[in-house]
CSV table of C-alpha atoms and ligand atoms in Angstrom, one decimal:
chain,number,residue,atom,x,y,z
A,1,MET,CA,174.7,110.6,68.2
A,2,LEU,CA,175.6,110.5,64.0
A,3,ILE,CA,179.4,111.6,64.0
A,4,GLY,CA,180.2,112.4,59.9
A,5,ILE,CA,183.7,113.2,58.8
A,6,ASP,CA,184.1,115.0,55.5
A,7,TRP,CA,188.0,113.9,54.6
A,8,GLY,CA,188.7,117.3,52.1
A,9,GLY,CA,191.9,117.5,50.0
A,10,THR,CA,192.6,120.8,51.8
A,11,LYS,CA,190.7,120.0,54.9
A,12,ILE,CA,189.2,117.0,57.6
A,13,GLU,CA,186.3,118.5,58.8
A,14,GLY,CA,184.0,116.5,61.7
A,15,VAL,CA,180.5,116.8,62.9
A,16,ALA,CA,178.6,116.0,66.0
A,17,MET,CA,175.4,115.4,64.9
A,18,LEU,CA,171.5,114.4,66.8
A,19,PRO,CA,169.2,112.1,64.8
A,20,ASP,CA,167.1,115.3,64.1
A,21,GLY,CA,169.4,117.1,62.4
A,22,ARG,CA,170.6,119.8,65.1
A,23,GLU,CA,174.6,119.9,65.3
A,24,LEU,CA,176.5,119.6,69.0
A,25,LEU,CA,179.8,120.3,67.7
A,26,ARG,CA,182.1,120.5,64.4
A,27,LEU,CA,185.7,120.5,64.3
A,28,ARG,CA,187.8,122.1,61.5
A,29,GLU,CA,191.6,120.7,60.7
A,30,ASP,CA,194.1,120.8,57.1
A,31,THR,CA,194.2,117.4,55.5
A,32,PRO,CA,198.0,116.2,55.8
A,33,ARG,CA,198.2,117.2,52.3
A,34,GLY,CA,199.8,113.3,50.9
A,35,ASP,CA,200.2,111.8,53.8
A,36,TYR,CA,197.6,109.2,53.9
A,37,LYS,CA,198.7,107.3,57.6
A,38,GLY,CA,198.7,111.1,58.5
A,39,CYS,CA,195.2,111.4,57.3
A,40,ILE,CA,193.8,108.7,59.1
A,41,ALA,CA,194.9,109.9,62.4
A,42,VAL,CA,194.0,113.3,62.1
A,43,ILE,CA,190.8,111.6,61.8
A,44,ALA,CA,190.9,109.5,64.4
A,45,ASP,CA,191.7,112.6,66.8
A,46,VAL,CA,189.1,114.5,65.6
A,47,ILE,CA,186.4,112.0,66.5
A,48,ALA,CA,188.0,111.3,69.5
A,49,ARG,CA,187.5,114.9,70.3
A,50,LEU,CA,184.4,115.0,69.2
A,51,GLU,CA,183.4,112.0,71.5
A,52,ARG,CA,185.2,113.8,74.7
A,53,GLU,CA,183.9,116.9,74.5
A,54,THR,CA,180.1,116.3,73.6
A,55,GLY,CA,180.5,113.4,76.2
A,56,GLN,CA,178.7,111.2,74.1
A,57,THR,CA,180.1,108.4,71.4
A,58,GLY,CA,178.6,108.3,67.8
A,59,SER,CA,178.5,106.0,64.5
A,60,ILE,CA,180.8,106.6,62.3
A,61,GLY,CA,180.4,108.1,58.2
A,62,ILE,CA,183.4,108.9,56.6
A,63,GLY,CA,183.1,111.1,53.1
A,64,MET,CA,186.0,110.6,51.0
A,65,PRO,CA,186.7,112.2,47.8
A,66,GLY,CA,187.0,109.3,45.5
A,67,SER,CA,185.2,105.8,46.4
A,68,LEU,CA,186.1,102.3,46.9
A,69,GLU,CA,186.6,99.6,44.5
A,70,PRO,CA,183.8,97.1,45.3
A,71,LYS,CA,185.7,93.7,45.5
A,72,SER,CA,189.2,95.0,47.2
A,73,ARG,CA,187.5,98.0,48.8
A,74,LEU,CA,190.9,99.9,47.8
A,75,GLY,CA,190.4,103.6,47.2
A,76,LYS,CA,190.3,104.3,44.0
A,77,GLY,CA,189.1,107.5,41.3
A,78,ALA,CA,190.6,110.3,44.3
A,79,SER,CA,191.8,113.8,42.3
A,80,SER,CA,193.7,113.4,46.4
A,81,THR,CA,195.7,110.6,45.0
A,82,TRP,CA,197.7,109.8,48.3
A,83,LEU,CA,194.9,107.5,48.9
A,84,LEU,CA,194.8,105.2,45.4
A,85,GLY,CA,195.4,101.9,46.4
A,86,GLN,CA,195.0,102.3,50.0
A,87,PRO,CA,192.7,100.0,52.2
A,88,VAL,CA,190.7,103.3,53.3
A,89,GLU,CA,188.0,101.2,55.2
A,90,LYS,CA,189.7,98.6,57.2
A,91,ASP,CA,192.4,101.4,58.5
A,92,LEU,CA,189.9,103.7,59.3
A,93,ARG,CA,187.6,100.7,61.6
A,94,GLU,CA,191.1,99.9,62.7
A,95,ALA,CA,192.2,103.2,63.9
A,96,LEU,CA,188.6,104.1,65.4
A,97,LYS,CA,188.4,100.7,67.0
A,98,ARG,CA,184.5,100.4,65.4
A,99,ASP,CA,182.5,99.5,62.1
A,100,ILE,CA,182.3,102.3,60.3
A,101,LYS,CA,180.5,103.7,56.7
A,102,VAL,CA,182.8,105.5,54.1
A,103,GLU,CA,181.3,107.0,51.2
A,104,ASN,CA,182.3,109.3,48.4
A,105,ASP,CA,182.4,113.0,49.2
A,106,ALA,CA,180.0,113.7,46.0
A,107,ASP,CA,177.5,111.1,47.4
A,108,CYS,CA,177.5,112.4,51.1
A,109,LEU,CA,176.6,116.0,49.3
A,110,ALA,CA,174.0,115.0,47.1
A,111,ALA,CA,172.3,112.3,49.8
A,112,SER,CA,172.9,115.4,52.6
A,113,GLU,CA,170.6,117.7,50.1
A,114,ALA,CA,168.3,115.4,49.3
A,115,VAL,CA,167.5,114.8,52.9
A,116,ASP,CA,167.3,118.2,54.0
A,117,GLY,CA,168.8,120.4,51.9
A,118,ALA,CA,168.1,121.6,48.2
A,119,GLY,CA,167.3,118.2,47.1
A,120,ALA,CA,164.4,117.7,49.3
A,121,GLY,CA,161.4,116.8,47.3
A,122,HIS,CA,163.1,115.4,44.4
A,123,ASN,CA,163.4,112.3,43.5
A,124,VAL,CA,166.5,111.9,41.5
A,125,VAL,CA,169.5,114.6,42.9
A,126,PHE,CA,172.9,115.3,40.3
A,127,ALA,CA,174.9,117.7,43.3
A,128,VAL,CA,178.3,118.6,41.7
A,129,ILE,CA,181.1,119.5,43.7
A,130,LEU,CA,183.0,122.1,41.7
A,131,GLY,CA,186.3,122.7,44.2
A,132,SER,CA,190.1,121.7,43.5
A,133,SER,CA,188.0,118.4,41.3
A,134,ALA,CA,185.1,118.1,39.8
A,135,GLY,CA,183.3,115.9,41.3
A,136,ALA,CA,179.4,114.3,41.2
A,137,GLY,CA,177.0,112.2,43.1
A,138,ILE,CA,173.5,111.0,42.4
A,139,ALA,CA,171.1,110.3,45.5
A,140,VAL,CA,168.2,108.2,44.7
A,141,GLY,CA,164.8,108.6,46.6
A,142,GLY,CA,167.1,110.3,49.3
A,143,ARG,CA,170.5,107.4,49.4
A,144,ALA,CA,173.4,107.5,47.3
A,145,HIS,CA,173.0,105.6,44.3
A,146,HIS,CA,176.3,103.8,43.5
A,147,GLY,CA,176.1,101.2,40.9
A,148,PRO,CA,178.2,97.7,40.2
A,149,ASN,CA,181.5,99.3,39.6
A,150,ASN,CA,180.6,102.5,42.5
A,151,SER,CA,181.4,104.7,39.6
A,152,ALA,CA,178.1,106.9,39.4
A,153,GLY,CA,178.7,110.3,40.0
A,154,ASP,CA,182.4,109.5,38.3
A,155,TRP,CA,180.8,112.2,35.9
A,156,GLY,CA,183.6,114.6,35.8
A,157,HIS,CA,185.8,111.9,34.2
A,158,ASN,CA,184.5,111.9,30.9
A,159,PRO,CA,185.9,113.9,27.8
A,160,LEU,CA,184.9,116.9,27.6
A,161,PRO,CA,181.5,117.1,25.0
A,162,TYR,CA,180.7,118.7,22.1
A,163,PRO,CA,184.5,120.7,22.5
A,164,HIS,CA,185.8,123.3,19.9
A,165,VAL,CA,189.4,122.8,17.5
A,166,SER,CA,190.9,124.7,20.5
A,167,GLU,CA,189.9,122.3,23.3
A,168,LEU,CA,191.4,119.3,22.2
A,169,PRO,CA,192.9,117.3,23.7
A,170,GLY,CA,192.5,118.8,26.2
A,171,LEU,CA,194.3,119.0,29.3
A,172,PRO,CA,196.3,116.1,30.5
A,173,CYS,CA,193.6,115.0,33.9
A,174,TRP,CA,195.6,112.7,37.2
A,175,CYS,CA,193.6,109.6,36.1
A,176,GLY,CA,195.6,109.2,33.2
A,177,LYS,CA,192.7,110.3,30.9
A,178,THR,CA,193.4,113.8,28.8
A,179,GLY,CA,190.5,116.2,27.9
A,180,CYS,CA,187.7,115.0,31.2
A,181,ILE,CA,185.5,117.8,31.9
A,182,GLU,CA,187.4,118.0,35.5
A,183,GLN,CA,190.3,119.4,33.6
A,184,PHE,CA,187.8,122.5,32.0
A,185,VAL,CA,184.9,122.7,35.1
A,186,SER,CA,187.0,122.8,38.1
A,187,GLY,CA,187.5,125.6,40.6
A,188,ARG,CA,190.8,125.1,40.0
A,189,SER,CA,190.6,125.1,36.3
A,190,PHE,CA,188.9,128.0,36.7
A,191,THR,CA,191.4,130.2,38.0
A,192,GLY,CA,194.2,128.4,36.1
A,193,ASP,CA,192.6,129.6,32.4
A,194,TYR,CA,192.3,132.7,34.1
A,195,GLN,CA,196.6,132.8,35.5
A,196,ARG,CA,197.2,131.5,31.9
A,197,HIS,CA,195.7,134.7,30.6
A,198,ALA,CA,196.5,137.2,32.4
A,199,GLY,CA,199.6,135.6,34.5
A,200,GLN,CA,197.4,136.6,37.7
A,201,GLU,CA,196.5,134.1,40.3
A,202,LEU,CA,193.3,134.7,41.3
A,203,LYS,CA,190.4,133.0,43.7
A,204,PRO,CA,187.3,132.2,41.5
A,205,TRP,CA,185.3,135.6,43.7
A,206,GLN,CA,188.0,137.9,42.9
A,207,ILE,CA,187.8,136.9,39.2
A,208,MET,CA,184.4,137.1,39.1
A,209,GLU,CA,184.6,140.8,40.7
A,210,LYS,CA,186.5,142.1,37.7
A,211,VAL,CA,183.7,140.6,35.2
A,212,ARG,CA,181.0,142.6,37.3
A,213,GLY,CA,183.6,145.7,36.9
A,214,GLY,CA,183.3,145.1,33.1
A,215,ASP,CA,187.3,143.4,32.7
A,216,ARG,CA,186.5,141.4,29.2
A,217,LEU,CA,188.6,139.2,29.8
A,218,ALA,CA,187.9,137.8,32.6
A,219,ARG,CA,184.4,138.3,31.5
A,220,LEU,CA,185.4,136.3,28.1
A,221,LEU,CA,186.8,133.2,30.4
A,222,TRP,CA,184.1,133.9,32.7
A,223,GLU,CA,181.2,132.6,29.0
A,224,ARG,CA,184.2,130.4,28.0
A,225,TYR,CA,183.8,128.6,31.5
A,226,ILE,CA,180.0,128.4,31.7
A,227,ASP,CA,179.6,127.4,27.7
A,228,ARG,CA,182.0,124.3,29.3
A,229,LEU,CA,179.5,123.4,32.4
A,230,GLY,CA,176.6,123.6,30.1
A,231,ARG,CA,178.1,121.3,27.5
A,232,GLY,CA,179.2,118.8,30.2
A,233,LEU,CA,175.9,119.0,32.5
A,234,SER,CA,173.5,118.4,29.2
A,235,ILE,CA,174.8,115.0,29.0
A,236,VAL,CA,174.1,114.1,32.5
A,237,VAL,CA,170.2,115.5,31.6
A,238,ASN,CA,170.6,113.7,28.1
A,239,THR,CA,171.8,110.4,30.4
A,240,LEU,CA,169.7,110.9,33.7
A,241,ASP,CA,168.1,113.4,33.3
A,242,PRO,CA,167.6,114.6,37.4
A,243,ASP,CA,165.0,116.2,38.7
A,244,ILE,CA,167.0,118.6,40.1
A,245,PHE,CA,170.6,119.4,39.9
A,246,VAL,CA,172.6,120.9,43.7
A,247,MET,CA,175.7,122.3,43.5
A,248,GLY,CA,178.3,123.1,45.6
A,249,GLY,CA,182.1,123.6,45.9
A,250,GLY,CA,183.2,126.8,45.9
A,251,MET,CA,182.2,127.4,42.7
A,252,SER,CA,178.5,127.2,43.7
A,253,ASN,CA,179.0,129.9,45.2
A,254,ILE,CA,179.6,132.2,43.0
A,255,ASP,CA,175.4,134.0,41.9
A,256,GLU,CA,175.9,134.2,38.0
A,257,LEU,CA,176.0,130.1,38.5
A,258,TYR,CA,173.1,130.4,38.7
A,259,ARG,CA,171.8,133.0,36.0
A,260,ASP,CA,174.2,131.3,33.1
A,261,LEU,CA,174.3,128.4,33.4
A,262,PRO,CA,170.4,127.4,32.9
A,263,ALA,CA,170.8,128.7,29.0
A,264,ALA,CA,174.5,127.0,29.0
A,265,ILE,CA,172.8,123.7,29.3
A,266,ALA,CA,169.5,124.3,27.3
A,267,ARG,CA,171.7,124.8,24.3
A,268,ASN,CA,172.9,121.2,24.2
A,269,THR,CA,170.3,119.5,25.6
A,270,PHE,CA,169.1,117.1,22.9
A,271,SER,CA,165.4,117.9,24.5
A,272,VAL,CA,164.5,121.5,23.4
A,273,VAL,CA,162.9,121.8,26.7
A,274,PHE,CA,165.5,122.2,29.9
A,275,GLU,CA,163.3,122.8,32.8
A,276,THR,CA,165.5,121.3,35.3
A,277,PRO,CA,165.6,123.3,38.8
A,278,ILE,CA,169.8,124.5,39.3
A,279,LYS,CA,170.3,125.7,43.0
A,280,LYS,CA,173.0,126.2,45.6
A,281,ALA,CA,173.4,123.3,48.0
A,282,VAL,CA,171.6,124.2,51.5
A,283,HIS,CA,174.1,123.6,53.4
A,284,GLY,CA,176.8,125.1,51.7
A,285,ASP,CA,180.8,123.6,52.6
A,286,SER,CA,178.6,121.4,55.3
A,287,SER,CA,177.3,119.4,53.2
A,288,GLY,CA,179.9,117.2,53.1
A,289,VAL,CA,180.3,116.5,56.9
A,290,ARG,CA,176.1,116.0,57.1
A,291,GLY,CA,175.6,113.6,54.5
A,292,ALA,CA,178.8,111.5,55.9
A,293,ALA,CA,176.5,111.2,59.4
A,294,TRP,CA,173.4,110.7,57.7
A,295,LEU,CA,175.2,107.4,55.9
A,296,TRP,CA,174.0,105.9,59.5
A,297,LYS,CA,170.4,107.3,59.4
A,298,ASP,CA,168.2,104.6,59.0
A,299,GLU,CA,170.0,102.9,61.4
A,300,LYS,CA,169.0,105.5,64.5
B,401,ZN,ZN1,190.0,112.1,34.1
């Protein structure tokens, strides 16, 4: 069987899956935030329980926030900053006592959706995770594309395109730069923007309830959010022109995203035509674990 682990900033989830995609068991634990060794221990425990309860051993694929330096294999580019510079792959291999595959979580989403999700039948899939951060992954022909620097999909750390004066210099980002796309379009940024203006901390879906109820401030913040996301994704169209955008993370559950985003991208692309489909991840929050499990699919 295949085991997939989604090592997220708030939860660590594991799935035991058959090579045809049928799921046998799924387990979920809170991420010990800020505790790197604790994370490794939780992952090892989840895998041990998956194997004990299914009575089978599996190949292990792990989706992590950020990625690995191509040569040193140390963690990089993760908003879960406690794993930066850590020998993630080596420590996981030692804890699990076998070979594993480690992949960026957005790449797992992209691969999972390309194989049997919203991106099935599309050659170039650009998957976006809009949650506590703004990650992206690219799958080509059903496989994650990395590049020589393991940097493909580091989209969220480009500067926000076509900034308004009020958006400069932008908020500082955990990556060390200022005004990154992530600071404008993550789910956390949307709620933060609302909190700054309304003085109230609400979840994205609660803000959208206000938009639907005719709340003017909430509507203006939503329109601004979508405009920023549209600007952010327009440079992806100008650079890669993927066959489909697949949306994951908490913000992907907002129906208005699919209504409002196409026009917001279209008015910023170089091309006057914009017909790219924008779809919600079919496996939703499960895409991370499924994509991680699929890391071994060609070997099975
Ligand atoms: Zn950044």
